[in-house]
Coordinates of C-alpha atoms and ligand atoms in Angstrom, one line a residue:
M17 CA -36.1 30.7 34.5
H18 CA -34.4 33.3 36.7
W19 CA -30.8 34.2 36.8
T20 CA -29.4 36.0 39.8
P21 CA -26.2 37.8 39.0
E22 CA -25.0 38.0 42.5
H23 CA -21.4 37.8 41.3
A24 CA -21.9 40.7 39.0
Q25 CA -23.1 43.0 41.6
P26 CA -22.6 43.5 45.3
L27 CA -25.0 41.5 47.3
N28 CA -26.8 44.6 48.7
Q29 CA -27.8 45.7 45.2
W30 CA -29.1 42.2 44.3
P31 CA -32.9 43.0 44.5
E32 CA -32.6 45.8 42.0
Q33 CA -30.3 43.8 39.7
H34 CA -32.6 40.8 39.6
L35 CA -32.9 39.9 36.0
D36 CA -35.2 37.8 34.1
V37 CA -33.3 36.2 31.3
S38 CA -36.4 35.1 29.5
S39 CA -37.1 38.8 28.9
T40 CA -35.7 40.0 25.6
T41 CA -35.9 43.7 26.5
P42 CA -33.7 45.2 29.1
S43 CA -35.2 47.5 31.6
P44 CA -34.0 51.1 31.2
A45 CA -33.9 51.3 34.9
H46 CA -31.1 48.8 35.0
K47 CA -29.0 51.0 32.7
L48 CA -29.6 54.1 34.8
E49 CA -28.6 52.4 38.0
L50 CA -25.2 51.3 36.7
P51 CA -22.4 52.6 38.9
P52 CA -19.8 54.3 36.7
G53 CA -16.9 52.1 37.8
G54 CA -18.8 48.9 37.1
R55 CA -19.4 49.6 33.4
Q56 CA -17.7 46.8 31.9
R57 CA -19.1 44.3 34.3
C58 CA -22.6 45.7 33.9
H59 CA -22.3 45.5 30.2
Y60 CA -21.6 41.9 30.7
A61 CA -24.7 41.5 32.9
W62 CA -26.8 43.3 30.3
A63 CA -25.7 41.1 27.6
H64 CA -27.1 38.2 29.5
D65 CA -30.2 40.1 30.2
D66 CA -30.8 40.4 26.5
I67 CA -31.0 36.7 25.6
S68 CA -33.6 34.1 25.6
A69 CA -33.6 31.0 27.7
L70 CA -32.7 28.9 24.7
T71 CA -29.8 31.2 23.9
A72 CA -28.6 31.1 27.4
S73 CA -28.8 27.4 27.5
N74 CA -26.9 27.2 24.2
L75 CA -24.3 29.5 25.5
L76 CA -23.9 27.5 28.7
K77 CA -23.5 24.4 26.6
R78 CA -21.0 25.9 24.3
Y79 CA -18.8 27.2 27.1
A80 CA -19.1 24.0 29.0
E81 CA -17.7 22.2 26.0
K82 CA -15.1 24.8 25.6
Y83 CA -13.9 24.5 29.1
S84 CA -14.3 20.8 29.4
G85 CA -10.9 20.5 27.6
V86 CA -9.4 22.4 30.4
L87 CA -11.1 20.6 33.1
D88 CA -10.8 17.1 31.7
S89 CA -7.3 17.3 30.3
P90 CA -5.5 14.1 30.9
Y91 CA -2.4 15.9 31.7
E92 CA -1.5 17.7 34.9
R93 CA -4.2 20.2 35.2
P94 CA -3.6 23.8 36.2
S95 CA -5.2 25.0 39.3
L96 CA -7.9 27.5 38.5
G97 CA -5.6 30.1 39.8
G98 CA -3.5 29.6 36.8
Y99 CA -6.3 30.8 34.6
G100 CA -7.3 33.8 36.7
D101 CA -10.0 31.8 38.5
T102 CA -11.3 34.7 40.5
A103 CA -12.3 36.6 37.4
F104 CA -13.7 33.5 35.8
L105 CA -15.8 32.6 38.7
N106 CA -17.1 36.1 39.1
G107 CA -18.4 36.2 35.6
A108 CA -16.3 39.1 34.6
K109 CA -14.0 39.3 31.6
G110 CA -10.5 40.7 32.0
E111 CA -11.0 42.2 35.4
P112 CA -10.2 39.8 38.2
E113 CA -11.7 40.2 41.6
P114 CA -10.1 39.0 44.7
W115 CA -11.5 35.7 46.0
P116 CA -13.9 36.6 48.7
G117 CA -13.1 35.6 52.2
P118 CA -9.7 34.3 53.5
D119 CA -6.8 33.3 51.5
P120 CA -7.5 30.3 49.3
P121 CA -6.8 27.0 50.9
Y122 CA -4.5 26.0 48.1
P123 CA -1.6 28.0 46.7
L124 CA -2.8 29.5 43.4
A125 CA 0.6 29.8 41.8
S126 CA 0.4 29.8 38.1
L127 CA 1.0 26.4 36.6
H128 CA 2.6 28.2 33.7
E129 CA 5.4 29.7 35.7
G130 CA 8.4 28.6 33.9
L131 CA 6.6 28.1 30.6
P132 CA 8.4 30.3 28.1
G133 CA 6.2 32.9 26.7
T134 CA 3.5 32.6 29.3
K135 CA 4.2 35.7 31.3
S136 CA 5.3 37.8 28.5
G137 CA 2.8 36.5 26.0
G138 CA 0.4 38.9 24.3
G139 CA -2.3 39.3 27.0
G140 CA -0.1 41.0 29.5
G141 CA -0.1 38.2 31.9
S142 CA -3.5 39.0 33.2
G143 CA -5.1 36.3 35.2
G144 CA -8.4 36.7 33.5
L145 CA -9.5 34.5 30.6
G146 CA -9.9 37.4 28.2
G147 CA -6.4 38.7 28.9
S148 CA -4.7 35.4 29.5
P149 CA -1.5 34.9 27.6
V150 CA -2.2 31.2 27.8
L151 CA -5.7 31.1 26.5
A152 CA -6.2 33.4 23.5
G153 CA -9.0 35.9 23.9
N154 CA -10.8 34.4 21.0
L155 CA -12.4 31.4 22.6
S156 CA -13.0 29.6 19.4
E157 CA -9.3 29.1 19.0
P158 CA -7.9 28.2 22.3
L159 CA -4.1 28.1 22.0
Y160 CA -1.2 27.8 24.3
A161 CA 1.3 30.4 23.6
G162 CA 4.2 28.5 24.9
N163 CA 5.1 25.1 26.3
A164 CA 7.6 23.7 28.7
C165 CA 9.3 21.6 26.1
G166 CA 10.0 23.8 23.2
G167 CA 9.4 27.4 24.2
P168 CA 7.5 29.8 22.1
S169 CA 9.0 28.5 18.9
A170 CA 7.5 25.1 19.5
A171 CA 4.1 26.5 20.4
P172 CA 2.4 25.5 17.2
E173 CA 3.0 21.9 17.9
Y174 CA 0.9 22.2 21.0
A175 CA -1.7 24.4 19.5
A176 CA -4.3 21.6 19.4
G177 CA -6.1 23.3 22.3
Y178 CA -6.9 21.8 25.6
G179 CA -7.9 18.4 24.4
G180 CA -4.4 16.9 24.6
G181 CA -2.0 19.1 22.7
Y182 CA -0.8 20.6 25.9
L183 CA 2.0 18.9 27.7
A184 CA 2.5 19.8 31.3
P185 CA 6.1 20.4 32.4
G186 CA 6.3 17.2 34.3
Y187 CA 5.2 15.2 31.3
C188 CA 7.8 16.8 29.1
R189 CA 10.6 16.0 31.4
K190 CA 9.5 12.4 31.6
A191 CA 9.4 12.1 27.9
A192 CA 12.8 13.7 27.6
D193 CA 14.2 11.3 30.1
E194 CA 12.8 8.4 28.3
G195 CA 14.1 9.6 25.0
A196 CA 17.5 10.0 26.4
E197 CA 17.7 6.7 28.3
G198 CA 15.7 4.5 26.0
R199 CA 14.1 1.3 26.9
Y200 CA 17.4 -0.5 27.2
R201 CA 18.8 1.8 29.8
K202 CA 18.1 -0.9 32.4
Y203 CA 20.5 -3.2 30.7
V204 CA 23.5 -0.9 30.8
Y205 CA 26.2 -2.0 33.2
E206 CA 29.7 -1.3 33.9
P207 CA 32.2 -2.2 31.2
A208 CA 34.0 -5.4 32.1
K209 CA 37.7 -5.6 32.4
A210 CA 39.5 -6.1 29.2
P211 CA 40.2 -9.7 28.5
A212 CA 43.7 -11.0 29.3
V213 CA 45.8 -11.3 26.3
D214 CA 46.9 -14.9 27.1
N215 CA 43.5 -16.0 28.4
A216 CA 43.6 -19.7 28.8
S217 CA 40.0 -19.8 27.5
Y218 CA 41.2 -19.7 24.0
P219 CA 43.8 -22.4 23.6
A220 CA 43.2 -24.3 20.4
A221 CA 44.4 -22.6 17.3
D222 CA 44.1 -19.3 19.0
N223 CA 47.0 -17.5 17.4
G224 CA 46.0 -14.2 18.8
E225 CA 44.8 -12.9 15.4
C226 CA 41.3 -14.1 15.4
R227 CA 39.0 -15.3 18.0
G228 CA 36.1 -15.7 15.7
N229 CA 34.5 -12.5 16.9
G230 CA 37.0 -10.1 15.5
F231 CA 38.1 -8.8 18.8
R232 CA 41.8 -9.6 18.3
T233 CA 41.9 -8.4 14.8
K234 CA 40.3 -5.1 15.1
P235 CA 42.2 -2.0 16.0
P236 CA 41.3 0.0 19.0
G237 CA 38.2 2.0 18.3
A238 CA 36.9 -0.3 15.6
A239 CA 34.0 -1.4 17.8
E240 CA 32.8 2.2 18.0
E241 CA 33.1 2.6 14.3
A242 CA 31.1 -0.6 13.7
S243 CA 28.5 0.5 16.2
G244 CA 28.1 3.7 14.4
K245 CA 27.2 2.1 11.1
Y246 CA 23.6 3.0 11.7
G247 CA 24.0 5.6 14.2
G248 CA 27.0 7.8 13.3
G249 CA 28.7 7.0 10.1
V250 CA 25.6 7.1 7.9
P251 CA 23.3 10.1 8.0
L252 CA 20.1 8.7 9.4
K253 CA 17.5 10.9 7.9
V254 CA 15.2 7.9 7.8
L255 CA 15.3 7.4 11.4
G256 CA 13.8 10.7 12.3
S257 CA 11.6 11.0 9.3
P258 CA 7.9 10.7 9.8
V259 CA 7.8 9.1 6.3
Y260 CA 8.9 5.8 7.8
G261 CA 6.7 5.8 10.8
P262 CA 7.8 5.9 14.4
Q263 CA 11.4 6.5 15.1
V264 CA 13.5 3.5 15.7
E265 CA 15.0 3.4 19.1
P266 CA 18.7 3.4 18.8
F267 CA 19.9 0.2 20.2
E268 CA 22.6 0.8 22.8
K269 CA 26.1 -0.4 22.2
F270 CA 27.4 -2.6 24.9
P271 CA 30.9 -2.6 25.9
E272 CA 33.1 -5.6 25.3
R273 CA 33.0 -8.0 28.1
A274 CA 35.6 -10.2 29.7
P275 CA 34.4 -13.7 29.9
A276 CA 37.2 -14.5 32.4
S277 CA 35.5 -12.5 35.1
V278 CA 32.3 -14.5 34.8
P279 CA 31.6 -16.9 37.7
H280 CA 31.4 -20.6 37.0
G281 CA 28.1 -21.6 35.3
G282 CA 28.4 -18.6 33.1
F283 CA 30.0 -18.4 29.8
A284 CA 33.7 -18.6 30.7
V285 CA 34.9 -22.0 31.7
P286 CA 38.2 -23.8 31.2
P287 CA 38.4 -25.5 27.8
V288 CA 37.6 -29.2 27.8
E289 CA 39.4 -32.0 26.1
P290 CA 38.0 -32.9 22.7
S291 CA 35.7 -35.8 22.8
K292 CA 37.0 -39.2 22.1
G293 CA 36.4 -40.2 18.5
V294 CA 37.3 -36.8 17.1
D295 CA 40.8 -36.9 15.9
Q296 CA 43.1 -33.9 16.2
G297 CA 43.5 -33.5 12.5
T298 CA 39.8 -33.2 11.8
L299 CA 39.4 -30.9 14.7
E300 CA 42.1 -28.5 13.5
L301 CA 40.7 -28.7 10.0
V302 CA 37.2 -28.0 11.1
T303 CA 38.3 -25.3 13.4
S304 CA 40.3 -23.5 10.7
K305 CA 37.4 -23.7 8.3
M306 CA 34.6 -22.8 10.7
V307 CA 35.9 -20.1 12.8
D308 CA 34.4 -16.9 11.6
C309 CA 36.9 -14.0 11.7
G310 CA 34.5 -11.4 10.4
P311 CA 34.1 -8.0 12.1
P312 CA 32.2 -7.8 15.3
V313 CA 28.5 -7.2 14.9
Q314 CA 26.9 -4.8 17.4
W315 CA 23.3 -4.5 18.2
A316 CA 23.1 -1.3 16.2
D317 CA 24.3 -3.1 13.1
V318 CA 21.1 -5.1 13.0
A319 CA 18.5 -2.7 11.7
G320 CA 15.1 -2.9 13.3
Q321 CA 14.2 -6.0 15.3
G322 CA 14.1 -4.0 18.5
A323 CA 11.9 -6.4 20.5
L324 CA 13.8 -9.4 19.3
K325 CA 17.2 -7.9 20.2
A326 CA 15.8 -7.0 23.6
A327 CA 14.6 -10.5 24.1
L328 CA 17.9 -12.0 23.1
E329 CA 19.7 -9.6 25.3
E330 CA 17.5 -10.3 28.3
E331 CA 16.9 -14.0 28.0
L332 CA 20.2 -15.1 26.6
V333 CA 23.1 -12.7 26.7
W334 CA 22.6 -11.5 30.3
P335 CA 21.9 -14.9 31.8
L336 CA 25.0 -16.3 30.1
L337 CA 27.2 -13.5 31.1
R338 CA 25.8 -13.0 34.6
P339 CA 24.3 -16.3 35.6
P340 CA 22.3 -16.5 38.8
V341 CA 24.4 -17.7 41.6
Y342 CA 21.9 -18.8 44.2
P343 CA 21.6 -22.6 44.7
G344 CA 19.0 -24.3 42.5
S345 CA 18.9 -21.4 40.1
P346 CA 18.0 -22.4 36.5
R347 CA 20.9 -22.9 34.1
P348 CA 21.0 -20.3 31.4
P349 CA 19.9 -21.5 28.0
R350 CA 22.5 -23.0 25.8
T351 CA 20.5 -23.3 22.6
V352 CA 18.5 -20.9 20.6
L353 CA 16.6 -21.3 17.3
L354 CA 16.2 -18.4 15.0
F355 CA 13.6 -19.0 12.3
G356 CA 12.2 -16.7 9.6
P357 CA 12.3 -15.9 5.9
R358 CA 15.6 -16.2 4.0
G359 CA 17.8 -13.2 4.4
A360 CA 15.9 -11.8 7.3
G361 CA 19.1 -11.5 9.4
K362 CA 19.2 -14.8 11.4
A363 CA 22.9 -15.4 10.8
L364 CA 23.6 -11.7 11.4
L365 CA 21.9 -12.0 14.8
G366 CA 24.0 -15.1 15.5
R367 CA 27.1 -13.2 14.8
C368 CA 25.9 -10.4 16.9
L369 CA 25.3 -12.8 19.8
A370 CA 28.8 -14.0 19.6
T371 CA 30.1 -10.4 19.7
Q372 CA 28.0 -9.6 22.7
L373 CA 29.1 -12.7 24.5
G374 CA 32.7 -12.1 23.6
A375 CA 32.7 -15.6 22.2
T376 CA 34.5 -17.4 19.4
L377 CA 32.1 -17.8 16.5
L378 CA 32.1 -21.1 14.6
R379 CA 29.8 -21.3 11.6
V380 CA 28.6 -24.4 9.8
R381 CA 25.9 -24.8 7.2
G382 CA 23.5 -27.7 7.4
A383 CA 23.6 -28.2 3.7
S384 CA 27.4 -28.5 3.6
L385 CA 27.3 -31.0 6.5
A386 CA 24.7 -33.1 4.7
A387 CA 26.5 -33.0 1.3
P388 CA 29.4 -35.4 1.8
G389 CA 27.1 -38.2 3.1
A390 CA 25.7 -39.4 6.4
S391 CA 28.8 -40.7 8.1
E392 CA 31.1 -37.9 7.0
G393 CA 28.5 -35.4 7.9
A394 CA 28.1 -36.9 11.4
R395 CA 31.9 -36.8 11.8
L396 CA 32.0 -33.1 10.8
L397 CA 29.2 -32.3 13.1
Q398 CA 30.9 -33.9 16.0
A399 CA 34.1 -32.1 15.2
A400 CA 32.2 -28.8 15.1
F401 CA 30.8 -29.3 18.5
A402 CA 34.2 -30.5 19.8
A403 CA 35.9 -27.4 18.3
A404 CA 33.4 -25.2 20.0
R405 CA 34.0 -26.9 23.4
C406 CA 37.7 -26.4 23.0
R407 CA 37.3 -22.7 22.6
P408 CA 34.9 -21.5 25.2
P409 CA 33.2 -19.2 25.3
A410 CA 32.0 -20.2 21.8
V411 CA 28.9 -19.7 19.7
L412 CA 28.3 -22.5 17.2
L413 CA 26.1 -21.2 14.5
I414 CA 24.4 -23.9 12.5
S415 CA 22.5 -22.4 9.6
E416 CA 20.0 -24.2 7.4
L417 CA 19.3 -26.6 10.3
D418 CA 16.4 -28.1 8.4
A419 CA 18.9 -29.6 6.0
L420 CA 20.0 -32.1 8.7
L421 CA 16.5 -33.3 9.3
P422 CA 14.5 -36.1 7.7
A423 CA 11.7 -33.9 6.4
R424 CA 14.2 -33.2 3.6
D425 CA 13.9 -35.6 0.6
D426 CA 17.5 -36.3 0.1
G427 CA 18.3 -39.5 2.0
A428 CA 21.6 -38.6 3.7
A429 CA 20.2 -35.5 5.2
G430 CA 17.7 -37.2 7.5
A431 CA 20.4 -39.5 8.7
L432 CA 22.1 -36.6 10.5
Q433 CA 19.3 -36.0 12.9
A434 CA 20.4 -38.5 15.4
P435 CA 24.0 -37.2 15.5
L436 CA 22.6 -33.7 15.8
L437 CA 20.4 -34.6 18.8
A438 CA 23.3 -36.4 20.4
C439 CA 25.6 -33.5 19.9
L440 CA 23.1 -31.0 21.2
D441 CA 22.7 -33.1 24.3
S442 CA 26.4 -33.5 24.9
G443 CA 27.7 -30.3 23.4
C444 CA 25.2 -28.1 25.3
G445 CA 24.9 -30.3 28.4
A446 CA 26.0 -29.5 31.9
R447 CA 29.6 -30.2 31.1
A448 CA 29.7 -27.8 28.2
D449 CA 29.0 -24.5 29.9
G450 CA 30.9 -22.4 27.5
V451 CA 29.1 -23.2 24.3
L452 CA 25.9 -21.6 22.9
V453 CA 24.4 -23.3 19.8
V454 CA 22.5 -21.0 17.5
G455 CA 20.4 -22.9 15.0
T456 CA 18.8 -21.0 12.1
T457 CA 16.2 -22.2 9.6
S458 CA 13.8 -20.8 7.1
R459 CA 11.7 -24.0 7.4
P460 CA 10.8 -24.3 11.0
A461 CA 8.0 -26.7 10.1
A462 CA 10.6 -29.2 9.2
L463 CA 11.7 -29.5 12.8
D464 CA 10.2 -32.4 14.6
E465 CA 9.3 -32.3 18.2
A466 CA 12.6 -33.9 19.4
T467 CA 14.7 -31.3 17.6
R468 CA 12.4 -28.5 18.6
R469 CA 12.7 -29.4 22.3
R470 CA 16.4 -29.3 22.1
F471 CA 16.2 -25.5 21.5
A472 CA 15.4 -23.8 24.7
L473 CA 14.5 -20.6 23.0
R474 CA 12.9 -20.1 19.6
F475 CA 12.6 -16.7 18.1
Y476 CA 11.0 -15.5 15.0
V477 CA 13.2 -13.2 12.9
A478 CA 10.6 -11.2 10.8
L479 CA 11.2 -9.2 7.7
P480 CA 12.4 -5.7 8.3
D481 CA 9.8 -3.0 8.7
S482 CA 9.9 0.3 6.9
P483 CA 12.3 2.1 9.1
A484 CA 14.6 -0.9 9.2
R485 CA 14.4 -1.2 5.4
G486 CA 15.3 2.5 5.2
Q487 CA 18.4 1.9 7.3
I488 CA 19.5 -1.1 5.4
L489 CA 19.1 0.7 2.1
Q490 CA 20.8 3.8 3.3
R491 CA 23.7 1.8 4.4
A492 CA 24.0 -0.3 1.3
L493 CA 23.6 2.7 -1.0
A494 CA 26.1 4.7 1.0
Q495 CA 28.7 2.0 0.3
Q496 CA 28.1 2.6 -3.4
G497 CA 28.4 6.3 -3.0
C498 CA 24.7 6.8 -3.7
A499 CA 22.7 9.3 -1.7
L500 CA 19.0 9.5 -2.5
N501 CA 17.0 12.4 -1.4
D502 CA 14.3 11.9 1.2
R503 CA 11.5 11.5 -1.3
E504 CA 13.3 9.0 -3.3
L505 CA 14.3 7.0 -0.3
A506 CA 10.8 7.1 1.0
A507 CA 9.6 5.8 -2.4
L508 CA 12.2 3.1 -2.4
V509 CA 11.3 2.0 1.1
Q510 CA 7.6 1.9 0.0
G511 CA 8.5 -0.1 -3.1
T512 CA 10.5 -2.7 -1.2
Q513 CA 7.8 -3.9 1.1
G514 CA 8.3 -7.6 1.8
F515 CA 12.0 -7.5 1.0
S516 CA 14.4 -9.2 3.4
G517 CA 17.7 -7.5 4.4
G518 CA 19.4 -9.9 2.0
E519 CA 17.1 -9.0 -0.9
L520 CA 17.6 -5.3 -0.2
G521 CA 21.4 -5.9 -0.6
Q522 CA 20.7 -7.8 -3.8
L523 CA 18.6 -4.9 -5.1
C524 CA 21.5 -2.5 -4.6
Q525 CA 23.9 -4.9 -6.2
Q526 CA 21.6 -5.3 -9.2
A527 CA 21.2 -1.6 -9.5
A528 CA 25.0 -1.2 -9.6
A529 CA 25.3 -4.0 -12.1
G530 CA 22.6 -2.6 -14.3
A531 CA 24.2 0.8 -14.3
G532 CA 27.5 -0.7 -15.3
L533 CA 29.2 0.2 -12.0
P534 CA 31.8 0.2 -10.7
G535 CA 33.3 0.9 -14.1
L536 CA 31.1 3.9 -14.6
Q537 CA 32.3 6.8 -12.5
R538 CA 29.0 8.1 -11.4
P539 CA 26.9 7.4 -8.3
L540 CA 23.9 5.2 -8.4
S541 CA 20.7 7.1 -9.1
Y542 CA 17.1 6.4 -8.2
K543 CA 16.5 5.4 -11.8
D544 CA 19.0 2.6 -11.5
L545 CA 17.3 1.3 -8.4
E546 CA 13.9 1.6 -10.1
A547 CA 15.2 -0.5 -13.0
A548 CA 16.6 -3.1 -10.5
L549 CA 13.3 -3.3 -8.8
A550 CA 11.9 -4.8 -11.9
K551 CA 14.4 -7.7 -11.6
V552 CA 14.7 -8.3 -7.8
G553 CA 11.6 -8.9 -5.8
P554 CA 10.7 -10.4 -2.4
R555 CA 10.8 -14.2 -2.3
A556 CA 8.7 -14.9 0.7
S557 CA 5.0 -15.2 -0.2
P558 CA 2.3 -13.8 2.2
K559 CA 1.3 -17.5 2.8
E560 CA 4.8 -18.4 3.9
L561 CA 4.9 -15.4 6.2
D562 CA 1.6 -16.4 7.7
S563 CA 3.0 -19.9 8.4
F564 CA 6.0 -18.3 10.3
V565 CA 3.6 -16.4 12.4
E566 CA 1.5 -19.5 13.1
W567 CA 4.6 -21.5 14.0
D568 CA 5.8 -18.7 16.2
K569 CA 2.4 -18.7 18.0
M570 CA 2.6 -22.4 18.6
Y571 CA 6.3 -23.0 19.4
G572 CA 8.0 -19.6 19.5
S573 CA 9.3 -18.1 22.7
G574 CA 7.7 -14.7 21.9
H575 CA 9.2 -11.3 22.0
Ligands
ATP1 N1 18.1 -6.4 10.1 C1 19.2 -6.3 9.3 N2 20.0 -5.3 9.4 C2 21.1 -5.2 8.6 N3 21.4 -6.1 7.7 C3 20.6 -7.1 7.5 C4 19.5 -7.3 8.3 N4 18.8 -8.4 7.9 C5 19.6 -8.9 7.0 N5 20.7 -8.2 6.7 C6 21.7 -8.4 5.7 O1 21.2 -9.3 4.8 C7 22.1 -10.3 4.4 C8 21.5 -11.7 4.7 O2 21.4 -11.8 6.1 P1 21.5 -13.2 6.9 O3 22.5 -14.0 6.2 O4 21.8 -12.9 8.3 O5 20.1 -13.8 6.6 P2 19.6 -15.2 7.1 O6 18.3 -15.0 7.8 O7 20.6 -15.9 7.8 O8 19.3 -15.9 5.7 P3 19.2 -17.4 5.3 O9 18.0 -17.9 5.8 O10 19.3 -17.4 3.8 O11 20.4 -18.1 5.9 C9 23.3 -10.1 5.2 O12 24.3 -9.3 4.5 C10 22.9 -9.2 6.4 O13 23.9 -8.3 6.8
MG2 MG1 21.8 -17.4 7.0

């Protein structure tokens, strides 16, 4: 095997410099003929002269591997000029030679211009590999001295070498943009006008104090406070902590909207007369009992559930608030079923939907409708729908929907299915544009096909994942004046796997009760929570959870 170092020596000296790399003994003649100025370069040539073919091949292999990271990097790759390509290609270390011939066809501006630390890094900014500030001279530890994202101080994060630790400037900018805007950026729109105080949309029993979504009752700025429950008010160490896995994207807060500005077909329509058969007394009674005057619930108040919240936003809230106006466009859904384990946050999401829609929230429990008997239950159910129709836009939240269905053993309950279906047909029909029915159940299998079909959308509300549990716990504990350190919180999050949001709340209450709080004037400690863990546990079994997933696969709308 012959090697011709034509790059190491001028072409006219090539015959004398012809080397046989299979030879292990350098010719003394070669040393004598070295030009004084070419010492370093010739040294380099001699080094190659003094190796076997096997060594040469190993060396080639080794350097090929070393540089493959540079050449095959998935990110924007530097032009060779960025690495002192001329020196590299000429086989010399640290002494770049001009590229022979005319100017290179492509500008060889350094890719690392603008990378902090690049030009001033220890290597003097030489373009050669050996002196490169970018690639350390020790080739066994390739290391970027700086990066476009974090500057020199962040360099260790990108010290993984060329295989992927390096982020090109464009990549960083994109990541930063995404981080700032988030995946829900596209949903942001202009704040709607504030609702008129005497909006005719809220006639019945609308005394201006409670619309069921808390908008009238809250002082200015309360929405911001509420939205900051997980984002501002409580320190969110958990969010950014690698202990709990990937960071939860903060869900954007949406401005309050004015239903009155929504075109017909949307969620703001004039109130309709109550149906015949529902007397005014019952209607008023039902309304006063059912209207939920709780505080508004923002998306950020629901920990985790990012994909579900996005789906609800996209498939329900937006179409209702901004229905398509072209002829023949589909009518936005008026019914949604939320199913999942007990305490997973179904009702919370129902309340959140009402807030987002700027709607009156009416709540009714299936079990309480079924309790007084079939005929009374049917009357109450009809009254609930009538009350919702009287106060558009309205969200009618029917929890424990399964209690109305025949799968339940108690006789009266099943008898409410027919009225339920009739109400769903009329209450959410074409003439009831301003009502959204949110049904929730922890027994979706109890729903027969007829009932299932009445719910245009069916979403699985899963148990909170680790980051979401961390948020719920932090919030609940903060209310009790308890601040765990990071390690304790991580251990608690780990120990509450399979807990629902409701069960996490119970755990904190149990810890407080066990510690004798609030009488005891000390904050809750981790030990109190550990003791409570022995008493409060997750209720949903893995088998049950599997059945939710299966049902979701078969009948769910997916998210
Ligand atoms: N993701 C969550 N973020 C914040 N709080 C939550 C979350 N999930 C549940 N909670 C809290 O847990 C409690 C129970 O939630 P909720 O009543 O919404 O559960 P549910 O699914 O309707 O339960 P059930 O099936 O028993 O009716 C509430 O106090 C709620 O605020
Ligand atoms: Mg509930």
